[in-house]
PDB file of C-alpha atoms in Angstrom:
ATOM      1  CA  MET A   1      40.382  77.941  43.393  1.00 59.00           C
ATOM      2  CA  ASN A   2      41.832  74.455  43.674  1.00 76.00           C
ATOM      3  CA  ALA A   3      44.034  72.353  41.408  1.00 76.00           C
ATOM      4  CA  ASN A   4      41.089  70.660  39.676  1.00 82.00           C
ATOM      5  CA  LYS A   5      39.578  73.958  38.576  1.00 85.00           C
ATOM      6  CA  PHE A   6      43.004  75.100  37.373  1.00 86.00           C
ATOM      7  CA  LYS A   7      43.336  71.947  35.257  1.00 89.00           C
ATOM      8  CA  LYS A   8      39.837  72.433  33.864  1.00 92.00           C
ATOM      9  CA  TRP A   9      40.461  76.061  32.890  1.00 93.00           C
ATOM     10  CA  ASN A  10      43.863  75.123  31.507  1.00 93.00           C
ATOM     11  CA  LYS A  11      42.235  72.602  29.166  1.00 95.00           C
ATOM     12  CA  ILE A  12      39.459  74.988  28.141  1.00 96.00           C
ATOM     13  CA  ILE A  13      41.819  77.845  27.300  1.00 96.00           C
ATOM     14  CA  ALA A  14      44.238  75.455  25.551  1.00 96.00           C
ATOM     15  CA  ALA A  15      41.407  74.232  23.329  1.00 97.00           C
ATOM     16  CA  PHE A  16      40.412  77.842  22.693  1.00 97.00           C
ATOM     17  CA  THR A  17      43.923  78.782  21.545  1.00 97.00           C
ATOM     18  CA  PHE A  18      44.058  75.707  19.304  1.00 97.00           C
ATOM     19  CA  PHE A  19      40.755  76.576  17.627  1.00 97.00           C
ATOM     20  CA  VAL A  20      41.676  80.253  17.237  1.00 97.00           C
ATOM     21  CA  ALA A  21      44.894  79.259  15.473  1.00 96.00           C
ATOM     22  CA  LEU A  22      43.186  76.565  13.387  1.00 96.00           C
ATOM     23  CA  THR A  23      40.408  78.929  12.312  1.00 96.00           C
ATOM     24  CA  THR A  24      42.786  81.769  11.509  1.00 95.00           C
ATOM     25  CA  TYR A  25      45.150  79.636   9.473  1.00 95.00           C
ATOM     26  CA  SER A  26      42.326  77.740   7.729  1.00 94.00           C
ATOM     27  CA  LEU A  27      40.753  80.982   6.568  1.00 95.00           C
ATOM     28  CA  THR A  28      44.051  82.276   5.179  1.00 92.00           C
ATOM     29  CA  VAL A  29      45.582  79.056   3.806  1.00 89.00           C
ATOM     30  CA  GLU A  30      47.299  79.212   0.426  1.00 86.00           C
ATOM     31  CA  PRO A  31      44.922  77.506  -2.076  1.00 81.00           C
ATOM     32  CA  THR A  32      47.699  76.704  -4.555  1.00 81.00           C
ATOM     33  CA  ALA A  33      51.472  76.481  -4.593  1.00 74.00           C
ATOM     34  CA  SER A  34      53.621  79.412  -3.554  1.00 74.00           C
ATOM     35  CA  TYR A  35      56.635  80.740  -5.411  1.00 75.00           C
ATOM     36  CA  TRP A  36      59.485  78.975  -3.589  1.00 73.00           C
ATOM     37  CA  ASP A  37      59.963  75.401  -2.393  1.00 70.00           C
ATOM     38  CA  SER A  38      56.302  74.860  -1.596  1.00 72.00           C
ATOM     39  CA  ALA A  39      55.499  73.654  -5.114  1.00 72.00           C
ATOM     40  CA  GLU A  40      58.250  71.070  -4.899  1.00 77.00           C
ATOM     41  CA  TYR A  41      57.113  69.886  -1.482  1.00 77.00           C
ATOM     42  CA  ILE A  42      53.522  69.590  -2.695  1.00 78.00           C
ATOM     43  CA  SER A  43      54.402  67.612  -5.818  1.00 80.00           C
ATOM     44  CA  THR A  44      56.839  65.285  -4.092  1.00 79.00           C
ATOM     45  CA  SER A  45      54.430  64.729  -1.201  1.00 80.00           C
ATOM     46  CA  ALA A  46      51.482  63.906  -3.427  1.00 79.00           C
ATOM     47  CA  LYS A  47      53.400  61.185  -5.265  1.00 79.00           C
ATOM     48  CA  LEU A  48      55.871  60.217  -2.505  1.00 78.00           C
ATOM     49  CA  GLN A  49      58.894  61.244  -4.514  1.00 78.00           C
ATOM     50  CA  ILE A  50      62.253  62.470  -3.292  1.00 78.00           C
ATOM     51  CA  GLY A  51      62.645  66.200  -2.801  1.00 75.00           C
ATOM     52  CA  HIS A  52      65.832  68.198  -2.709  1.00 72.00           C
ATOM     53  CA  PRO A  53      68.268  67.447   0.112  1.00 69.00           C
ATOM     54  CA  PRO A  54      67.893  67.056   3.043  1.00 69.00           C
ATOM     55  CA  GLY A  55      64.569  65.575   2.027  1.00 68.00           C
ATOM     56  CA  ALA A  56      62.195  65.793   4.997  1.00 79.00           C
ATOM     57  CA  PRO A  57      60.759  62.266   4.762  1.00 80.00           C
ATOM     58  CA  LEU A  58      58.221  62.674   7.586  1.00 82.00           C
ATOM     59  CA  PHE A  59      56.866  65.764   5.860  1.00 81.00           C
ATOM     60  CA  GLN A  60      56.603  63.824   2.577  1.00 84.00           C
ATOM     61  CA  MET A  61      54.758  60.901   4.165  1.00 84.00           C
ATOM     62  CA  LEU A  62      52.292  63.090   6.043  1.00 85.00           C
ATOM     63  CA  GLY A  63      51.841  65.188   2.907  1.00 83.00           C
ATOM     64  CA  ALA A  64      50.918  62.031   0.993  1.00 84.00           C
ATOM     65  CA  PHE A  65      48.383  61.218   3.713  1.00 88.00           C
ATOM     66  CA  PHE A  66      46.807  64.687   3.539  1.00 84.00           C
ATOM     67  CA  SER A  67      46.831  64.724  -0.272  1.00 85.00           C
ATOM     68  CA  SER A  68      44.815  61.502  -0.283  1.00 85.00           C
ATOM     69  CA  PHE A  69      41.885  63.538   1.081  1.00 85.00           C
ATOM     70  CA  SER A  70      41.748  65.834  -1.943  1.00 81.00           C
ATOM     71  CA  SER A  71      38.591  65.416  -3.965  1.00 81.00           C
ATOM     72  CA  ASP A  72      40.224  66.608  -7.174  1.00 82.00           C
ATOM     73  CA  LEU A  73      43.764  67.019  -8.486  1.00 79.00           C
ATOM     74  CA  ASP A  74      43.271  70.767  -8.267  1.00 79.00           C
ATOM     75  CA  LYS A  75      42.796  70.491  -4.502  1.00 81.00           C
ATOM     76  CA  THR A  76      45.997  68.533  -3.802  1.00 85.00           C
ATOM     77  CA  ALA A  77      47.998  71.691  -3.082  1.00 84.00           C
ATOM     78  CA  LEU A  78      45.310  72.926  -0.705  1.00 87.00           C
ATOM     79  CA  MET A  79      45.299  69.673   1.237  1.00 88.00           C
ATOM     80  CA  VAL A  80      49.089  69.581   1.619  1.00 86.00           C
ATOM     81  CA  ASN A  81      48.960  73.212   2.726  1.00 89.00           C
ATOM     82  CA  MET A  82      46.306  72.205   5.265  1.00 90.00           C
ATOM     83  CA  MET A  83      48.855  69.847   6.781  1.00 89.00           C
ATOM     84  CA  SER A  84      50.916  72.899   7.721  1.00 90.00           C
ATOM     85  CA  VAL A  85      47.782  74.542   9.101  1.00 94.00           C
ATOM     86  CA  PHE A  86      47.131  71.626  11.461  1.00 94.00           C
ATOM     87  CA  ALA A  87      50.789  71.357  12.458  1.00 93.00           C
ATOM     88  CA  SER A  88      50.850  75.083  13.249  1.00 95.00           C
ATOM     89  CA  ALA A  89      47.645  74.922  15.274  1.00 96.00           C
ATOM     90  CA  PHE A  90      49.119  72.077  17.329  1.00 96.00           C
ATOM     91  CA  THR A  91      52.272  74.172  17.764  1.00 96.00           C
ATOM     92  CA  ILE A  92      50.189  76.920  19.324  1.00 96.00           C
ATOM     93  CA  LEU A  93      48.480  74.389  21.593  1.00 97.00           C
ATOM     94  CA  PHE A  94      51.826  72.987  22.753  1.00 96.00           C
ATOM     95  CA  LEU A  95      53.201  76.501  23.240  1.00 96.00           C
ATOM     96  CA  PHE A  96      50.257  77.427  25.466  1.00 97.00           C
ATOM     97  CA  LEU A  97      50.698  74.280  27.548  1.00 96.00           C
ATOM     98  CA  THR A  98      54.456  74.831  27.816  1.00 96.00           C
ATOM     99  CA  ILE A  99      54.058  78.419  29.006  1.00 96.00           C
ATOM    100  CA  THR A 100      51.447  77.227  31.506  1.00 94.00           C
ATOM    101  CA  ILE A 101      53.848  74.639  32.935  1.00 93.00           C
ATOM    102  CA  ILE A 102      56.627  77.196  33.268  1.00 93.00           C
ATOM    103  CA  GLY A 103      54.299  79.802  34.752  1.00 89.00           C
ATOM    104  CA  LYS A 104      52.917  77.284  37.215  1.00 87.00           C
ATOM    105  CA  LYS A 105      56.421  76.426  38.406  1.00 87.00           C
ATOM    106  CA  ILE A 106      57.239  80.105  38.902  1.00 86.00           C
ATOM    107  CA  LEU A 107      53.986  81.508  40.324  1.00 81.00           C
ATOM    108  CA  ILE A 108      52.151  78.610  41.950  1.00 75.00           C
ATOM    109  CA  LYS A 109      54.473  77.136  44.538  1.00 74.00           C
ATOM    110  CA  ASP A 110      53.451  74.572  47.138  1.00 68.00           C
ATOM    111  CA  ASP A 111      50.023  74.232  45.494  1.00 71.00           C
ATOM    112  CA  ASN A 112      49.147  77.797  46.456  1.00 75.00           C
ATOM    113  CA  PHE A 113      46.324  78.198  43.936  1.00 76.00           C
ATOM    114  CA  THR A 114      45.133  81.757  44.456  1.00 81.00           C
ATOM    115  CA  ASN A 115      42.902  83.418  41.928  1.00 82.00           C
ATOM    116  CA  SER A 116      45.532  86.021  41.066  1.00 84.00           C
ATOM    117  CA  ASN A 117      48.256  83.411  40.480  1.00 84.00           C
ATOM    118  CA  ILE A 118      45.953  81.369  38.275  1.00 86.00           C
ATOM    119  CA  ALA A 119      44.865  84.433  36.316  1.00 88.00           C
ATOM    120  CA  LEU A 120      48.485  85.473  35.810  1.00 89.00           C
ATOM    121  CA  THR A 121      49.548  81.999  34.720  1.00 90.00           C
ATOM    122  CA  LEU A 122      46.689  81.341  32.311  1.00 93.00           C
ATOM    123  CA  GLY A 123      46.571  84.930  31.071  1.00 94.00           C
ATOM    124  CA  SER A 124      50.267  85.081  30.267  1.00 94.00           C
ATOM    125  CA  SER A 125      50.062  81.698  28.563  1.00 95.00           C
ATOM    126  CA  LEU A 126      47.131  82.858  26.445  1.00 96.00           C
ATOM    127  CA  ILE A 127      48.825  86.127  25.494  1.00 96.00           C
ATOM    128  CA  GLY A 128      52.098  84.386  24.643  1.00 96.00           C
ATOM    129  CA  ALA A 129      50.441  81.736  22.497  1.00 96.00           C
ATOM    130  CA  LEU A 130      48.228  84.215  20.652  1.00 96.00           C
ATOM    131  CA  CYS A 131      51.144  86.600  20.050  1.00 96.00           C
ATOM    132  CA  PHE A 132      53.024  83.760  18.388  1.00 95.00           C
ATOM    133  CA  THR A 133      49.875  82.795  16.471  1.00 95.00           C
ATOM    134  CA  PHE A 134      49.648  86.194  14.826  1.00 95.00           C
ATOM    135  CA  SER A 135      53.369  86.833  14.321  1.00 94.00           C
ATOM    136  CA  ASP A 136      54.287  87.386  10.676  1.00 91.00           C
ATOM    137  CA  SER A 137      57.091  84.856  10.427  1.00 89.00           C
ATOM    138  CA  PHE A 138      55.069  82.002  11.910  1.00 91.00           C
ATOM    139  CA  TRP A 139      51.830  82.859  10.117  1.00 91.00           C
ATOM    140  CA  PHE A 140      53.515  82.821   6.694  1.00 87.00           C
ATOM    141  CA  ASN A 141      54.927  79.349   7.409  1.00 86.00           C
ATOM    142  CA  ALA A 142      51.597  78.136   8.762  1.00 88.00           C
ATOM    143  CA  VAL A 143      49.599  78.635   5.589  1.00 86.00           C
ATOM    144  CA  GLU A 144      51.874  77.052   2.983  1.00 86.00           C
ATOM    145  CA  ALA A 145      53.580  73.697   2.455  1.00 81.00           C
ATOM    146  CA  GLU A 146      56.933  74.346   4.085  1.00 82.00           C
ATOM    147  CA  VAL A 147      58.728  72.136   6.566  1.00 81.00           C
ATOM    148  CA  TYR A 148      59.079  74.934   9.108  1.00 83.00           C
ATOM    149  CA  ALA A 149      55.574  74.593  10.531  1.00 86.00           C
ATOM    150  CA  MET A 150      56.024  70.899  11.227  1.00 85.00           C
ATOM    151  CA  ALA A 151      59.566  71.392  12.491  1.00 86.00           C
ATOM    152  CA  THR A 152      58.297  73.986  14.964  1.00 88.00           C
ATOM    153  CA  MET A 153      55.602  71.594  16.145  1.00 88.00           C
ATOM    154  CA  ILE A 154      58.059  68.774  16.683  1.00 88.00           C
TER     155      ILE A 154
END
């Protein structure tokens, strides 16, 4: 297998991990506000107000953008929560690509693209990204309006 096929399979599996994470988090997203700071983040994002320190202004601005897509006031919380869903799905995509880069530097030296090296690199990247997708701590942050999902993406 050559470098072009490796790049093609890398893109295909990266898109697969993104859509697995996006589908999983979209199906389990919090439809309303949670008990802790999520309600404050949702209300301050929807009206572009100032939240408690340290603020998180990028989160507030993107939350205002996502809340503008709500069809009804009752759906504002869902749309701001969906912002965390998208940020978390992109986190999984970036994690897959990062593990692939590291694995390629370790296993595929001097452009020695053997089938076993490619399978090890892409397989370990897929397993690592999907393990993080389904971990409890990340999943709970991915489905509610908290700054941790976006901070992990950035």
